[in-house]
Short mmCIF file of C-alpha atoms and ligand atoms in Angstrom, two decimals:
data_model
loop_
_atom_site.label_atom_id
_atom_site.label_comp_id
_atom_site.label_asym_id
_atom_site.label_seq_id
_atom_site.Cartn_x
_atom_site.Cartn_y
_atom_site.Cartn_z
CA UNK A 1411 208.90 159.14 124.08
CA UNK A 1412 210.95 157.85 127.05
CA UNK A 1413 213.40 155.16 125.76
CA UNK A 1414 213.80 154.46 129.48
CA UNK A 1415 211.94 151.18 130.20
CA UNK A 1416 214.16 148.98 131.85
CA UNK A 1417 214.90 149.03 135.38
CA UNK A 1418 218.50 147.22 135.22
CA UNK A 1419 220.39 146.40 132.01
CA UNK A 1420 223.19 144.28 131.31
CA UNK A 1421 226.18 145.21 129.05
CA UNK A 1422 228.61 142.33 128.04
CA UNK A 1423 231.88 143.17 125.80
CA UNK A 1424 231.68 146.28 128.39
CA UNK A 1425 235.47 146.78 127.96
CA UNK A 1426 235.59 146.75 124.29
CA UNK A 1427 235.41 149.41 121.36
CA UNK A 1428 231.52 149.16 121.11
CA UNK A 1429 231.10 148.37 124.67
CA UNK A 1430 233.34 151.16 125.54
CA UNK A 1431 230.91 153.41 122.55
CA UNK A 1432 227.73 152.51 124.44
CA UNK A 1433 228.57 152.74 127.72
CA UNK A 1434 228.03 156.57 128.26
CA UNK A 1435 224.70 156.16 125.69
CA UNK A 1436 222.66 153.20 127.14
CA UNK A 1437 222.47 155.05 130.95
CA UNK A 1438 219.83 156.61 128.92
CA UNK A 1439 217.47 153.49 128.68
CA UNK A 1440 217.41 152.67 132.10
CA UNK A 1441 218.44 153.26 135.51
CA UNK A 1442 221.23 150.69 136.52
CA UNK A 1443 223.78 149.70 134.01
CA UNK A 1444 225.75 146.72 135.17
CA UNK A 1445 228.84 146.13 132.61
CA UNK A 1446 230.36 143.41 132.31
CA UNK A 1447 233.37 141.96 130.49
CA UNK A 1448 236.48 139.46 131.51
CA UNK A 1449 238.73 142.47 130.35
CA UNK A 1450 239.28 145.57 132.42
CA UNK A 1451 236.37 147.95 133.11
CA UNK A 1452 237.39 150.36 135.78
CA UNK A 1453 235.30 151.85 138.42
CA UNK A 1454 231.49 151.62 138.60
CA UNK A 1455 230.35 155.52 138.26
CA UNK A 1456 227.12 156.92 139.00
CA UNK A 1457 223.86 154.47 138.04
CA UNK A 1458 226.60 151.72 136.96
CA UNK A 1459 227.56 148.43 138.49
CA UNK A 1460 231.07 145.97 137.46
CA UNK A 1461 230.69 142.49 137.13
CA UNK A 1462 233.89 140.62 135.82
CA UNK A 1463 233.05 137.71 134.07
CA UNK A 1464 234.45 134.97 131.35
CA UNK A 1465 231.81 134.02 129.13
CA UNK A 1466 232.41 130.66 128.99
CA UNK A 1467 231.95 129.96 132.91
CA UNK A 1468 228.70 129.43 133.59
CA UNK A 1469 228.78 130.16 137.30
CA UNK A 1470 230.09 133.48 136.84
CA UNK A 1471 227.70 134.44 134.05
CA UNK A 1472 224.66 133.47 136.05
CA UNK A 1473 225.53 135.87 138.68
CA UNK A 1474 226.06 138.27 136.36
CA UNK A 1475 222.54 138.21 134.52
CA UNK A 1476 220.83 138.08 138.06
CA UNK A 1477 219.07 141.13 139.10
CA UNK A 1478 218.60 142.32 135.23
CA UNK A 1479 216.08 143.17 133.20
CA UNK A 1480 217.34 143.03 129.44
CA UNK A 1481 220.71 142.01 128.10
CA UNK A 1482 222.54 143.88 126.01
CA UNK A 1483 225.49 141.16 124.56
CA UNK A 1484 228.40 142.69 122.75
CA UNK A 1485 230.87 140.39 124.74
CA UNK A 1486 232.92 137.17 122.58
CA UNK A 1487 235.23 136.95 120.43
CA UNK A 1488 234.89 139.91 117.62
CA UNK A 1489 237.20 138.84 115.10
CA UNK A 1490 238.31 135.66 112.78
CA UNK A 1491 240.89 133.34 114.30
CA UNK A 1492 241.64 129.94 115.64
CA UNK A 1493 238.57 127.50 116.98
CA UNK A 1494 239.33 127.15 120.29
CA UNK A 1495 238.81 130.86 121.59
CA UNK A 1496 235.88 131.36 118.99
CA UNK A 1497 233.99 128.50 120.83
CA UNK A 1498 234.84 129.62 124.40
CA UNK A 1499 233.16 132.92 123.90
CA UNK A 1500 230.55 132.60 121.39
CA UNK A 1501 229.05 129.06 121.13
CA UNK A 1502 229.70 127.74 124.94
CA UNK A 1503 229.42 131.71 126.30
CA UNK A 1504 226.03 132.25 124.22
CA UNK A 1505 224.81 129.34 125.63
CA UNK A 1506 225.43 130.73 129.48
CA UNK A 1507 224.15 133.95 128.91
CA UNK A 1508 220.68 132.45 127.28
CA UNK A 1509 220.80 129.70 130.06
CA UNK A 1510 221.35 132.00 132.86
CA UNK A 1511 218.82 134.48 130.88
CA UNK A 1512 216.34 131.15 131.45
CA UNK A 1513 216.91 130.60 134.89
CA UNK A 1514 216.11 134.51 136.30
CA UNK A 1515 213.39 135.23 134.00
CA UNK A 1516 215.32 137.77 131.86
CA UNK A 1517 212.38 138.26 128.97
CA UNK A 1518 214.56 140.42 126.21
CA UNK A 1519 218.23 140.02 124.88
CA UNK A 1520 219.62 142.46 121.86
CA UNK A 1521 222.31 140.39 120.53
CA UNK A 1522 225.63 141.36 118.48
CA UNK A 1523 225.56 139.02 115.62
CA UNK A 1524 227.72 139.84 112.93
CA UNK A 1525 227.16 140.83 108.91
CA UNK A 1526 229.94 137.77 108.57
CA UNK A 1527 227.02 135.63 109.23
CA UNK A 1528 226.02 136.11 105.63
CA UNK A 1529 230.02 137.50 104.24
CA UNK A 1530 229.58 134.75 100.87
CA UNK A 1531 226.57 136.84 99.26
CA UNK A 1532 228.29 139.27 96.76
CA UNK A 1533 229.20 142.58 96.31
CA UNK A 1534 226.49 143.32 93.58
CA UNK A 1535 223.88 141.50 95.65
CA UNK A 1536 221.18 142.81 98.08
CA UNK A 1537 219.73 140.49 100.56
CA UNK A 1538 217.71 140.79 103.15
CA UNK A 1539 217.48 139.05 106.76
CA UNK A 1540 215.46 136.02 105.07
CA UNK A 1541 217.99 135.29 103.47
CA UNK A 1542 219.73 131.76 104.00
CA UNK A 1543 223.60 131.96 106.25
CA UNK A 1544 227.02 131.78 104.06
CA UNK A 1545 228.94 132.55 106.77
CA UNK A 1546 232.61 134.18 106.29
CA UNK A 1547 234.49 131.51 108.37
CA UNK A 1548 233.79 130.09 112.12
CA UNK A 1549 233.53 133.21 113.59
CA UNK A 1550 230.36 133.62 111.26
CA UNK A 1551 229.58 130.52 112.11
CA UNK A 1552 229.71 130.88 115.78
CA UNK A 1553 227.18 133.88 115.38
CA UNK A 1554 224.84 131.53 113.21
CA UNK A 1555 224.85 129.43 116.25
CA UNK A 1556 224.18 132.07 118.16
CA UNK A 1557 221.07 133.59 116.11
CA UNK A 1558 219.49 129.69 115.86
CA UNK A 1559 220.34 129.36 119.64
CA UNK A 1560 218.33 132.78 120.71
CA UNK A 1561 215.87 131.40 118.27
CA UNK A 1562 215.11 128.50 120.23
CA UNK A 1563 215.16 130.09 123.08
CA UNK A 1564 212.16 132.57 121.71
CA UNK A 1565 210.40 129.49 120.68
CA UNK A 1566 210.57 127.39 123.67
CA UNK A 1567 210.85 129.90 126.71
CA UNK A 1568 210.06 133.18 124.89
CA UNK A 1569 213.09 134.98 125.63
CA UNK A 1570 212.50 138.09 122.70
CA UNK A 1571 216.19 138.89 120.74
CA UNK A 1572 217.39 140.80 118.06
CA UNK A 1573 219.96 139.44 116.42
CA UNK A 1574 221.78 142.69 115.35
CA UNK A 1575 223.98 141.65 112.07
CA UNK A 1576 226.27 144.32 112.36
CA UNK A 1577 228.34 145.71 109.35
CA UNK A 1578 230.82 147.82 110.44
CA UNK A 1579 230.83 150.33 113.81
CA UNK A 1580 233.75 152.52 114.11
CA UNK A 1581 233.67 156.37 114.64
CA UNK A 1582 234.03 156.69 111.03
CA UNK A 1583 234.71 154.47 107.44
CA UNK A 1584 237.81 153.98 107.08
CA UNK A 1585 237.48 151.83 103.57
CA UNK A 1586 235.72 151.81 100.57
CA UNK A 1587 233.81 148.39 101.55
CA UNK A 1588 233.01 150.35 104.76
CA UNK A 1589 230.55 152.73 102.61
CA UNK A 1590 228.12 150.17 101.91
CA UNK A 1591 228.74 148.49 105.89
CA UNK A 1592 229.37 151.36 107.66
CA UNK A 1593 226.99 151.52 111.26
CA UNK A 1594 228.00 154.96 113.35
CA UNK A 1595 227.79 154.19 116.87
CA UNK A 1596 224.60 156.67 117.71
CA UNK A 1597 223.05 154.60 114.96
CA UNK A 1598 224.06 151.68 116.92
CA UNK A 1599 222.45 153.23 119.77
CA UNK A 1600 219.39 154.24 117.74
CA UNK A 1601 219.22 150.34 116.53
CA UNK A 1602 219.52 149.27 120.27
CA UNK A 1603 217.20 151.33 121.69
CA UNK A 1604 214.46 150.11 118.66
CA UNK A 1605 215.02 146.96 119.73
CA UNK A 1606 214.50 147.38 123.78
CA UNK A 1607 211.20 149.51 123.04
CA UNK A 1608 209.87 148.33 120.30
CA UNK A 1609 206.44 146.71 121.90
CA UNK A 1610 206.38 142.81 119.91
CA UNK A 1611 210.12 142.22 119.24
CA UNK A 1612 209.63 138.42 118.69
CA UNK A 1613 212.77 137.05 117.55
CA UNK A 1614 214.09 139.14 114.88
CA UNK A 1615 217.09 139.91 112.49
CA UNK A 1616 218.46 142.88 111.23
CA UNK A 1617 221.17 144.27 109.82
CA UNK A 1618 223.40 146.95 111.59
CA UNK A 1619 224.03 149.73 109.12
CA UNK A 1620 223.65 153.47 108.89
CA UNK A 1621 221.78 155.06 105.91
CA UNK A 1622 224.45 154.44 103.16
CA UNK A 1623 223.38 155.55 99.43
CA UNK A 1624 225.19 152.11 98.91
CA UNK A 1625 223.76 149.08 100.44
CA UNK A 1626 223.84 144.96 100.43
CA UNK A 1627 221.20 145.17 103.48
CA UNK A 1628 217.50 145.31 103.37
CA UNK A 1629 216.09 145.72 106.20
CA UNK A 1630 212.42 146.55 104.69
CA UNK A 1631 211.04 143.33 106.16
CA UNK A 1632 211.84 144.36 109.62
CA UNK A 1633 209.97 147.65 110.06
CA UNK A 1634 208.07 146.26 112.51
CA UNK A 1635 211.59 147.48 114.88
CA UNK A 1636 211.18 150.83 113.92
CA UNK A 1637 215.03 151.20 113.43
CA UNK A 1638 215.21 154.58 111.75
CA UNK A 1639 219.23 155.27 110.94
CA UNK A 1640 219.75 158.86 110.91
CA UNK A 1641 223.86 158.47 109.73
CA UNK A 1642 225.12 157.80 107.05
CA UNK A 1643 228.96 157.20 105.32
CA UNK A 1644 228.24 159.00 102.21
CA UNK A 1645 229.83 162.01 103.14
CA UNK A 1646 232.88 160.55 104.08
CA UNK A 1647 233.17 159.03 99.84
CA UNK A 1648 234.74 161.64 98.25
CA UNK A 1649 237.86 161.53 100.53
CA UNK A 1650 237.57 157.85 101.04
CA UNK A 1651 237.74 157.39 96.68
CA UNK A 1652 241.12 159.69 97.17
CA UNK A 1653 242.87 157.97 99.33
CA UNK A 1654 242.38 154.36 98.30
CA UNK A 1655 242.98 152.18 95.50
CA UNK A 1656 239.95 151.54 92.80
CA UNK A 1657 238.93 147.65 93.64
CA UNK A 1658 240.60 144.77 91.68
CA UNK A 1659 237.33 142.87 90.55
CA UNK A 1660 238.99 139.72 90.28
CA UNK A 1661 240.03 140.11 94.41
CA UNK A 1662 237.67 137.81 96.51
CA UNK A 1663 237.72 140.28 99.39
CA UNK A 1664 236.40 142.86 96.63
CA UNK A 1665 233.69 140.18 95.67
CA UNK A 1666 231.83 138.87 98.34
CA UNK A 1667 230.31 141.36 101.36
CA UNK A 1668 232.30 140.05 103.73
CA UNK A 1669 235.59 141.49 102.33
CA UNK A 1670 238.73 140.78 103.78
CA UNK A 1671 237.55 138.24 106.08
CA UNK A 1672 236.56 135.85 103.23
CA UNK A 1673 240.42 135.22 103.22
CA UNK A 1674 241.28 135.43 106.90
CA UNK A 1675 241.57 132.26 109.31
CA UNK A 1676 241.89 129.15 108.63
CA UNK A 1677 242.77 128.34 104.97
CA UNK A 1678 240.93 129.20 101.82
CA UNK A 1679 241.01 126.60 98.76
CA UNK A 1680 242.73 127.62 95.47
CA UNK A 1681 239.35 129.12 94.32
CA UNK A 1682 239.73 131.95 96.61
CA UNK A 1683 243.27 132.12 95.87
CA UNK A 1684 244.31 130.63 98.87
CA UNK A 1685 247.18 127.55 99.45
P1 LIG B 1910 235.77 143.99 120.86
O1 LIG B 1910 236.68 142.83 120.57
O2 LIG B 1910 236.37 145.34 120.94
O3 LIG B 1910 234.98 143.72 122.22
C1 LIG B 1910 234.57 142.45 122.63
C2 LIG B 1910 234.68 142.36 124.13
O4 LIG B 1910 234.28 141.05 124.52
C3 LIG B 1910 236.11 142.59 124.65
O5 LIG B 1910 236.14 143.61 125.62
C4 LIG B 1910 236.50 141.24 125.25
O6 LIG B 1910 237.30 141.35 126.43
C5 LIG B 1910 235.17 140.61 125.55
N1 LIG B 1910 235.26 139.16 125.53
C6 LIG B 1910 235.78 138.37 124.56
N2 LIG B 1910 235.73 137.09 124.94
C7 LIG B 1910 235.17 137.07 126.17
C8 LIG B 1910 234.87 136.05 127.08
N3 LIG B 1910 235.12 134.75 126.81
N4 LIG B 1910 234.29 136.39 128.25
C9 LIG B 1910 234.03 137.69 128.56
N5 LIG B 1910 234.30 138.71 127.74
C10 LIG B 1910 234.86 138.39 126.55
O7 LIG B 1910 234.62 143.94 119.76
P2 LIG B 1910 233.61 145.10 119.36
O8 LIG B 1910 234.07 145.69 118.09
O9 LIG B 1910 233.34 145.97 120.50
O10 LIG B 1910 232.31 144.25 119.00
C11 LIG B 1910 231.31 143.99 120.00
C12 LIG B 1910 230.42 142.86 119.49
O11 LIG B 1910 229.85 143.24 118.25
C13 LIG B 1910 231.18 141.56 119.24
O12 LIG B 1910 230.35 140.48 119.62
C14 LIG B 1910 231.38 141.53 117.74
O13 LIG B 1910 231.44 140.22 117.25
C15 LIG B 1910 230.15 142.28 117.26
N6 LIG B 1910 230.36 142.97 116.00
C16 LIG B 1910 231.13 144.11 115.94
C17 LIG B 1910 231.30 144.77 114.73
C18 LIG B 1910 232.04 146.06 114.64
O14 LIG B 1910 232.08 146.64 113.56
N7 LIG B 1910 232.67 146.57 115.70
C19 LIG B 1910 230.70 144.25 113.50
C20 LIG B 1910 229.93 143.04 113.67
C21 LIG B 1910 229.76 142.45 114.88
C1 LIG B 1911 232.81 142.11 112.41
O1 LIG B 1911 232.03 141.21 112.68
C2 LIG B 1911 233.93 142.46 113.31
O2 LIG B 1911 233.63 142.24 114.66
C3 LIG B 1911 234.45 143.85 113.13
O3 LIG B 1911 235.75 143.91 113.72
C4 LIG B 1911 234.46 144.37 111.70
O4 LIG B 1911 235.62 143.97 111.06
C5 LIG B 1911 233.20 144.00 110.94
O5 LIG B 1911 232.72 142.70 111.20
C6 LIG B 1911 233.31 144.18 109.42
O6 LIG B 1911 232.84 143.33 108.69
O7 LIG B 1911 233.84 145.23 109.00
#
């Protein structure tokens, strides 16, 4: 089956670590690949295109999307941290790229949401992508906004989107949380490449994560994607359980999903052990 059926695509967050993981992979689904990101991106090579652009300035982001087909959107702000930066990239920047998305007729968008959308469901918890948003701190929050903001978009324009809820995409775990949220980036690509071919898309999420034995995810209700992971972290256990320290079950990071982040940012009440 030819995963190739887009003429142009567009890849925000072009200069960072996934953008930088998919850019060799995604030449396969289609012909042009214009990145984009405010951060350094080198030369366009062969079948690529460079459009610098901040997310939050509308102008610039409208002339990006032009001329494209689908919309891959890694770009914003990938971590916790203060409000200001958080809102630039992911609340006021989401709302460019689905605005400019409108405007030239764009009809599919595979967005990077975040697993911190839901980080305040528990370790010893499964839930699936019905479930309601506890979001870590305002960076999951910012993603919330954008999943509801691509969902209105579906509904009133019909602009498709999967919202991707990504665990955790590095080249390999490098923690024990990272067994259960561990996504390997050709499972990424795999998840991506569901999402641009699947025929009916709608407006869907679905969590980012590689076949782990151990799993808070399930993504059973979403077959309809046909996201198959072929990865998967559990080989990577037996070195990960001798090099790190067994969990303190008492440790909030060790209790909810969305591990250390439940602490980071702006200040956590005594609860969570915070000042
Ligand atoms: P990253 O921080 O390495 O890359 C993000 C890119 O977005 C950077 O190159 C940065 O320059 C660009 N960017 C930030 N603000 C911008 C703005 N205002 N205008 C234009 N460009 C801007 O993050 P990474 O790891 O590559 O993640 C990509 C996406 O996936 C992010 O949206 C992140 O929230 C999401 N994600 C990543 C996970 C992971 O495990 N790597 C897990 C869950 C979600
Ligand atoms: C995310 O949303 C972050 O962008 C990434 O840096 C990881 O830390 C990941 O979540 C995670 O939960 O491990």
């Amino acid at each position: 089956m030819t995963i190739k059926v887009h003429h142009r695509l567009l890849l925000t967050g072009a200069a960072g670590g996934l953008g930088t993981a998919l850019r060799e992979r995604l030449k396969a689904n289609c012909d042009v690949l214009r990145l984009s990101d405010r951060g350094k991106l080198g030369t366009a090579g062969p079948a690529e295109e460079v459009s610098v652009a901040d997310l939050a300035d509308a102008q610039a982001i409208y002339q990006t999307v032009q001329g494209c087909d689908a919309i891959v959107h890694m770009g914003g702000m990938s971590q916790e941290g203060p409000f200001e930066p958080i809102l630039q990239g992911n609340i006021v920047g989401v709302y460019n790229l689905y605005e400019a998305a409108r405007q030239h007729g764009v009809k599919r968008v595979i967005f990077a949401s975040s697993n911190h959308v839901t980080g305040f469901y528990r370790q010893d918890e499964v839930i699936t992508p019905a479930h309601p948003a506890r979001p870590t701190g305002l960076y999951g929050v910012s993603k919330a906004f954008g999943e509801d903001l691509s969902r209105m978009y579906f509904d009133r324009y019909g602009i498709e989107t999967a919202c991707l809820r990504i665990g955790s995409s590095y080249a390999e775990p490098t923690d024990r949380r990272m067994l259960a949220t561990w996504l390997s980036f050709d499972d990424l690509h795999r998840l991506i490449t569901a999402c641009l071919t699947t025929p009916v898309l709608g407006h869907t999420i679905v969590y980012g994560v590689s076949n782990n034995a151990v799993s808070w995810w399930d993504n059973s209700t979403v077959r309809h994607v046909g996201f198959v992971p072929q990865d998967s972290s559990d080989g990577f256990r037996e070195d990960l359980y001798a090099r790190t320290q067994a969990p303190d079950l008492n440790d909030p990071t060790v209790q909810f999903q969305g591990g250390v982040w439940v602490m980071a940012g702006i200040p956590m009440t005594a609860h969570l052990g915070g000042k």
